[in-house]
PDB file of C-alpha atoms and ligand atoms in Angstrom:
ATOM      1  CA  UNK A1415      31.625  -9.604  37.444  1.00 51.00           C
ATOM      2  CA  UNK A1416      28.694 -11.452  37.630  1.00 55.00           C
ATOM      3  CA  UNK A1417      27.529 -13.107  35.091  1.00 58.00           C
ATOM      4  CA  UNK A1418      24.283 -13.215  35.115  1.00 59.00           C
ATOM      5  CA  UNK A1419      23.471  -9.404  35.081  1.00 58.00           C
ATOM      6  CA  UNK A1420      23.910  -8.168  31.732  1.00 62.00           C
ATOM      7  CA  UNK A1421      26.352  -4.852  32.110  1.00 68.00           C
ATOM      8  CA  UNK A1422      26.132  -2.357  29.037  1.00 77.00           C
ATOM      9  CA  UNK A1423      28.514  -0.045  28.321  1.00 90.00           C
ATOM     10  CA  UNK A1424      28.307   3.011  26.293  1.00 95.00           C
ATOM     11  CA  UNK A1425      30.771   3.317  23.632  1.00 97.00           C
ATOM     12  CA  UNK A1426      32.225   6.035  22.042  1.00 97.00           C
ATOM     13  CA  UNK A1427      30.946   7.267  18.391  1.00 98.00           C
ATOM     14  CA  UNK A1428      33.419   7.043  15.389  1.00 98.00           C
ATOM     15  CA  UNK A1429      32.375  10.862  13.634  1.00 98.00           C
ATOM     16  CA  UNK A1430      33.600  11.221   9.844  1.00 97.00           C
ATOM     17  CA  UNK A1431      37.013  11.794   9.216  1.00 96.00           C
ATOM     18  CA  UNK A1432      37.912   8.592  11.519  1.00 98.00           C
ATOM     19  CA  UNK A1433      39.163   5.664   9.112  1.00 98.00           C
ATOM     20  CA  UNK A1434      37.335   3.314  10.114  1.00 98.00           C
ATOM     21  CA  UNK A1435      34.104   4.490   8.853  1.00 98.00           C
ATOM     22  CA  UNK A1436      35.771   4.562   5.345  1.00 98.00           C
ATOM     23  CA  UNK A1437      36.370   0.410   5.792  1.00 98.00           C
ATOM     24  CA  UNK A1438      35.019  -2.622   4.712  1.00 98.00           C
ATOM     25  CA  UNK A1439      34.168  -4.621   8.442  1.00 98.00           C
ATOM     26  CA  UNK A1440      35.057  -7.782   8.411  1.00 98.00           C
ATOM     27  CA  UNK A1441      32.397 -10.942   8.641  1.00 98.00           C
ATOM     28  CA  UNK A1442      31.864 -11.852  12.256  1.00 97.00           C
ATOM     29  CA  UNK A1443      31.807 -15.903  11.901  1.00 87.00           C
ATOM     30  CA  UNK A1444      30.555 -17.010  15.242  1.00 91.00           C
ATOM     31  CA  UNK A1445      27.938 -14.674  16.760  1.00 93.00           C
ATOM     32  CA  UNK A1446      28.004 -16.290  19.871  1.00 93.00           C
ATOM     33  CA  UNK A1447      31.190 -15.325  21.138  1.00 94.00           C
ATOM     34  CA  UNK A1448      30.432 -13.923  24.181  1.00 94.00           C
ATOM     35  CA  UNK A1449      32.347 -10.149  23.327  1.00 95.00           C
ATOM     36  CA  UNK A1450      29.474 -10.196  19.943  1.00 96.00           C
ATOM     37  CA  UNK A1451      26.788 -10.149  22.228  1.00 95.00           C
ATOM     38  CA  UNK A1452      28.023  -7.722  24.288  1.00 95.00           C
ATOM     39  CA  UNK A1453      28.975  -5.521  21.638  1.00 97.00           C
ATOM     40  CA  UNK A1454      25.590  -5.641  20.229  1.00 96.00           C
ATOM     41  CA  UNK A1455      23.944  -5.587  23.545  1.00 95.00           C
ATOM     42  CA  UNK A1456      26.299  -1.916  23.526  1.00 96.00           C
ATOM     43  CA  UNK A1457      25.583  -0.530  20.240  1.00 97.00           C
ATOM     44  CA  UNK A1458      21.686  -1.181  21.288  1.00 95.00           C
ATOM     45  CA  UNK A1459      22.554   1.263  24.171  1.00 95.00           C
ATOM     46  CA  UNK A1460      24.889   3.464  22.792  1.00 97.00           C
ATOM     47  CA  UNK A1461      21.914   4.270  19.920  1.00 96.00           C
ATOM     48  CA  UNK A1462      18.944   4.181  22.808  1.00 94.00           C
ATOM     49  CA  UNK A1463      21.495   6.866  24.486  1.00 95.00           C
ATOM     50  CA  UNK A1464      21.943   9.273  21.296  1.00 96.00           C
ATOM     51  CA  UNK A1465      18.373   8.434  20.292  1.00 94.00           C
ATOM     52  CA  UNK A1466      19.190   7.115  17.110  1.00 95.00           C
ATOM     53  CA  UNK A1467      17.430   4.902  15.083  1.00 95.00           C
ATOM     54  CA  UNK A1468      20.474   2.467  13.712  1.00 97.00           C
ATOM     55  CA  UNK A1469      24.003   1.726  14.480  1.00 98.00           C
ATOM     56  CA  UNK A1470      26.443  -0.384  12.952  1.00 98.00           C
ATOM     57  CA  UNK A1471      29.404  -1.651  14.681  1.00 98.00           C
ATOM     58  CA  UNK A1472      32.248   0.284  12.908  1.00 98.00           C
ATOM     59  CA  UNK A1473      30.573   3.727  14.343  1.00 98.00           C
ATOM     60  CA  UNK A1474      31.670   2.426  17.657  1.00 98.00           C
ATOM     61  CA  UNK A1475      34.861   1.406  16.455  1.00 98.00           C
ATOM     62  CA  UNK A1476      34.741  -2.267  15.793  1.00 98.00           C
ATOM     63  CA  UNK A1477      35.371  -2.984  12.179  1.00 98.00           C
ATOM     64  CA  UNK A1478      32.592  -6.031  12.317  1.00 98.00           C
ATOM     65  CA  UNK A1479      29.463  -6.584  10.150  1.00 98.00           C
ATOM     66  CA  UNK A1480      26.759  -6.276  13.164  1.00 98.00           C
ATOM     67  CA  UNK A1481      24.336  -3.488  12.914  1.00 98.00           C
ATOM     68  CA  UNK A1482      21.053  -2.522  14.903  1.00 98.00           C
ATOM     69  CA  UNK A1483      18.087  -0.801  14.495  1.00 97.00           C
ATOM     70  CA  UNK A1484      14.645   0.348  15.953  1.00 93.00           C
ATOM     71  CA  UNK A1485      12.046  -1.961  14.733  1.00 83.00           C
ATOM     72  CA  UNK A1486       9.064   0.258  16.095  1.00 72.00           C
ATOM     73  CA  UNK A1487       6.535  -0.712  13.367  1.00 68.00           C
ATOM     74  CA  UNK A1488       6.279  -3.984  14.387  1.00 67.00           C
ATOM     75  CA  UNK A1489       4.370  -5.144  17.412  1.00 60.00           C
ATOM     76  CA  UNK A1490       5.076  -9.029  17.219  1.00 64.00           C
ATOM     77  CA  UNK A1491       8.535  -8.304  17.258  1.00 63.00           C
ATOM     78  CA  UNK A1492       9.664  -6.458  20.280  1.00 66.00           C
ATOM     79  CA  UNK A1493      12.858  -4.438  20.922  1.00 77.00           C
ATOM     80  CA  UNK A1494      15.662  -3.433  18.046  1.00 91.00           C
ATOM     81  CA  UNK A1495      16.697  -5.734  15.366  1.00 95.00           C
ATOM     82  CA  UNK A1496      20.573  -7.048  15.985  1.00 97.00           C
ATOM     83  CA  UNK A1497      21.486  -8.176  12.291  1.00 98.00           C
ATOM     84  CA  UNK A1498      24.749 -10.405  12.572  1.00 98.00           C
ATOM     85  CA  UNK A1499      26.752 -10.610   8.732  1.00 98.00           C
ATOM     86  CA  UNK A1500      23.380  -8.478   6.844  1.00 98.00           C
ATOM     87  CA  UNK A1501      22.527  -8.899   3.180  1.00 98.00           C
ATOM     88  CA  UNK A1502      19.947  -7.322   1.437  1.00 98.00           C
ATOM     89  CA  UNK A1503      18.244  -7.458  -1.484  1.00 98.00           C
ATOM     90  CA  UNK A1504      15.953  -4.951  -3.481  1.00 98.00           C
ATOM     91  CA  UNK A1505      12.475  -5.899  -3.622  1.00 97.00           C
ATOM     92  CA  UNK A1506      11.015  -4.368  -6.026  1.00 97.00           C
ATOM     93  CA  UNK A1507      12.055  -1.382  -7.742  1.00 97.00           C
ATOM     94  CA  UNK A1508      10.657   1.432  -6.462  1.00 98.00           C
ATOM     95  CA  UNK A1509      13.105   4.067  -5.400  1.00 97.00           C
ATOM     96  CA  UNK A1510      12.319   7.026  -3.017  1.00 97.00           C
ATOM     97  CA  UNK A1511      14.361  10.207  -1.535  1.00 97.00           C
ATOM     98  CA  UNK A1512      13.763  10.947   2.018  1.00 97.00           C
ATOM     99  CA  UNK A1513      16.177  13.130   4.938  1.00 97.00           C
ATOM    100  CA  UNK A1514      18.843  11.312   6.786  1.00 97.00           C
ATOM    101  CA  UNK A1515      21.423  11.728   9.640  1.00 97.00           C
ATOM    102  CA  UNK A1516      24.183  10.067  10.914  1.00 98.00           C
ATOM    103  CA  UNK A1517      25.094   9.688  14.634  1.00 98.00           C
ATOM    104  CA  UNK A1518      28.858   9.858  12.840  1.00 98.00           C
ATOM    105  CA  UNK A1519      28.015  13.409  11.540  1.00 98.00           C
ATOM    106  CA  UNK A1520      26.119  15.345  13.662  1.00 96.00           C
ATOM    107  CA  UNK A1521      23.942  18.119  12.947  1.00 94.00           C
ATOM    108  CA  UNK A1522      23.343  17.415   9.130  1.00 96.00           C
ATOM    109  CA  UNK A1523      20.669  15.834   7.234  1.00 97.00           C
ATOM    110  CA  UNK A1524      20.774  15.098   3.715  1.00 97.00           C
ATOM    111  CA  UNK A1525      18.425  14.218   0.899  1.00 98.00           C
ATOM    112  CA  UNK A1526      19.657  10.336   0.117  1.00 98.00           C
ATOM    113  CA  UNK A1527      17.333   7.785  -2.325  1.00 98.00           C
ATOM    114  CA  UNK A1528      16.866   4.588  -1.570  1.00 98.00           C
ATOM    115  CA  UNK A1529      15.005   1.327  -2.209  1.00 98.00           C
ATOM    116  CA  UNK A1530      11.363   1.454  -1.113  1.00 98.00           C
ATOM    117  CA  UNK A1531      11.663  -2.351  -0.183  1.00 98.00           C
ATOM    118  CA  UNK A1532      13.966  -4.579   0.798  1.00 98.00           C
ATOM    119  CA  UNK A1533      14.751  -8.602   1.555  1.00 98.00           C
ATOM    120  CA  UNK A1534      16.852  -8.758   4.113  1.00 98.00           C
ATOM    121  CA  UNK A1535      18.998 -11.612   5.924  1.00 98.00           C
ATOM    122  CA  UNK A1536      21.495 -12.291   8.963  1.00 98.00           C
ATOM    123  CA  UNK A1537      22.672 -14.288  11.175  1.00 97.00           C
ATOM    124  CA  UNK A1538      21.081 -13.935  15.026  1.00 96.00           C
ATOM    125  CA  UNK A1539      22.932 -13.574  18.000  1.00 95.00           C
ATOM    126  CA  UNK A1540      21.955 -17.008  18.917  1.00 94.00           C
ATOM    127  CA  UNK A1541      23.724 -18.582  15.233  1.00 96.00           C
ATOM    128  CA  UNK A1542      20.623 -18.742  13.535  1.00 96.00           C
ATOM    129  CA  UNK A1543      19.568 -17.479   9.926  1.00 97.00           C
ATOM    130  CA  UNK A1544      17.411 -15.035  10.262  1.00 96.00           C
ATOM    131  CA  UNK A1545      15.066 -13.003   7.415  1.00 97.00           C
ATOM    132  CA  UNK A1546      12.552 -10.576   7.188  1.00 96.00           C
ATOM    133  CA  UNK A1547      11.226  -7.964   4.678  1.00 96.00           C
ATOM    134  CA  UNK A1548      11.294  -3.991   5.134  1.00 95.00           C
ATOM    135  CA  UNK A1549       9.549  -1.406   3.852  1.00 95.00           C
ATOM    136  CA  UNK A1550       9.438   2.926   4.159  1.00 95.00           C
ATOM    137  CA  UNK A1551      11.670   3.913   7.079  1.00 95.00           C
ATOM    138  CA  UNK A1552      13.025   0.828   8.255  1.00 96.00           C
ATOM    139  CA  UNK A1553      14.200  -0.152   4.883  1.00 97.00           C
ATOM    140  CA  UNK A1554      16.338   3.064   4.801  1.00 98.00           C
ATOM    141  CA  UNK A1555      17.495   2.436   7.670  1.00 98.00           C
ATOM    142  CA  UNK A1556      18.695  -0.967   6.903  1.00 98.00           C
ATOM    143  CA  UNK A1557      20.361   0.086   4.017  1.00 98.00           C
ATOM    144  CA  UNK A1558      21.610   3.198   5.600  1.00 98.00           C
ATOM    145  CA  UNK A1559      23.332   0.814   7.979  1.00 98.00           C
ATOM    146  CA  UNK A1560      24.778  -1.819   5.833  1.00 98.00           C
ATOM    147  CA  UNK A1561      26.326   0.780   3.819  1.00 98.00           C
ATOM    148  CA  UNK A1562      28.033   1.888   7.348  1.00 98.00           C
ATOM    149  CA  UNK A1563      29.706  -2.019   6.991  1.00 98.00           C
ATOM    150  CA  UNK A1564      30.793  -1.302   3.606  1.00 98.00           C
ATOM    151  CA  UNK A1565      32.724   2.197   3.993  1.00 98.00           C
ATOM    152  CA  UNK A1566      29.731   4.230   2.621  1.00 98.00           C
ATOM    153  CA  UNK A1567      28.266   6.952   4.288  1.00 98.00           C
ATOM    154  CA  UNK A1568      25.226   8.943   3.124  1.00 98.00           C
ATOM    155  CA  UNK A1569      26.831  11.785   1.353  1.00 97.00           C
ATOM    156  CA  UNK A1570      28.180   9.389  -0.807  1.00 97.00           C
ATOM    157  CA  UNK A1571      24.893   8.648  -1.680  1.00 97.00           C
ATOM    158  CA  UNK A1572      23.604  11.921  -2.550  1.00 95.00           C
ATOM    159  CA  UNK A1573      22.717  13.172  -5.793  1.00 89.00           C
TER     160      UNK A1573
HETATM  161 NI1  LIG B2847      24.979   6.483   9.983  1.00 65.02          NI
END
């Protein structure tokens, strides 16, 4: 292959009742092992492909703490966020309820609360610490997909 074409691959979505949705991924250490980038550079496409807004590794089947998601609120920052080993942090604490889906469970929304804001850091693809702050939709979908990397999925969030 040659290596200086990037070739993306569409992977195949985990849907609920497959394990590893249910597990705790594991850290990913060096994000810049060549099969992390191309697993994010996949998940970016897979989501793109079933117009989703956020991915996390383990709905494709790797049990690794990598998620994406569309960043479309902000201009000065182009393209999806790739979040390598998350962690976020409440700011604030304002709560609100909005709908959610799941690209693991199709055809079903749910009513799911959430922080309003929230602190969040990772690791880039390129090694580096990496932070930011998130409010409204992007926060829930942040913490919608870090909860994919800890075995939680938005039912379990319902009230
Ligand atoms: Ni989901």
């Amino acid at each position: 292959a040659c290596p200086y074409i990037p070739i993306m691959t569409l992977r195949k979505i985990a849907r609920l009742g497959h394990p590893v949705l249910l597990t705790e991924a594991r850290p990913v250490g060096d994000p810049r092992d060549p099969e992390i980038r191309r697993l994010a550079q996949d998940m970016v496409e897979t989501m793109r492909d079933a117009q989703g807004v956020g991915l996390a590794a383990p709905q494709v089947h790797e049990s690794l703490r990598i998620i994406v998601a569309v960043d479309a609120a902000n201009a000065d920052r182009p393209g999806p966020l790739v979040l390598v080993d998350p962690e976020l942090t409440p700011d604030g604490d304002e709560r609100e309820e909005a709908f959610e889906g799941c690209l693991s469970i199709p055809g079903l929304r749910g009513l799911v609360p959430r922080w309003r804001r929230v602190l969040w850091r990772a690791t880039s693809l390129d090694g580096s610490p990496i932070t930011g702050t998130a409010d409204g939709f992007l926060a829930r979908v942040l913490q919608h997909e870090v909860d994919h990397l800890d075995g939680v999925l938005y039912p379990m969030r319902m009230q």
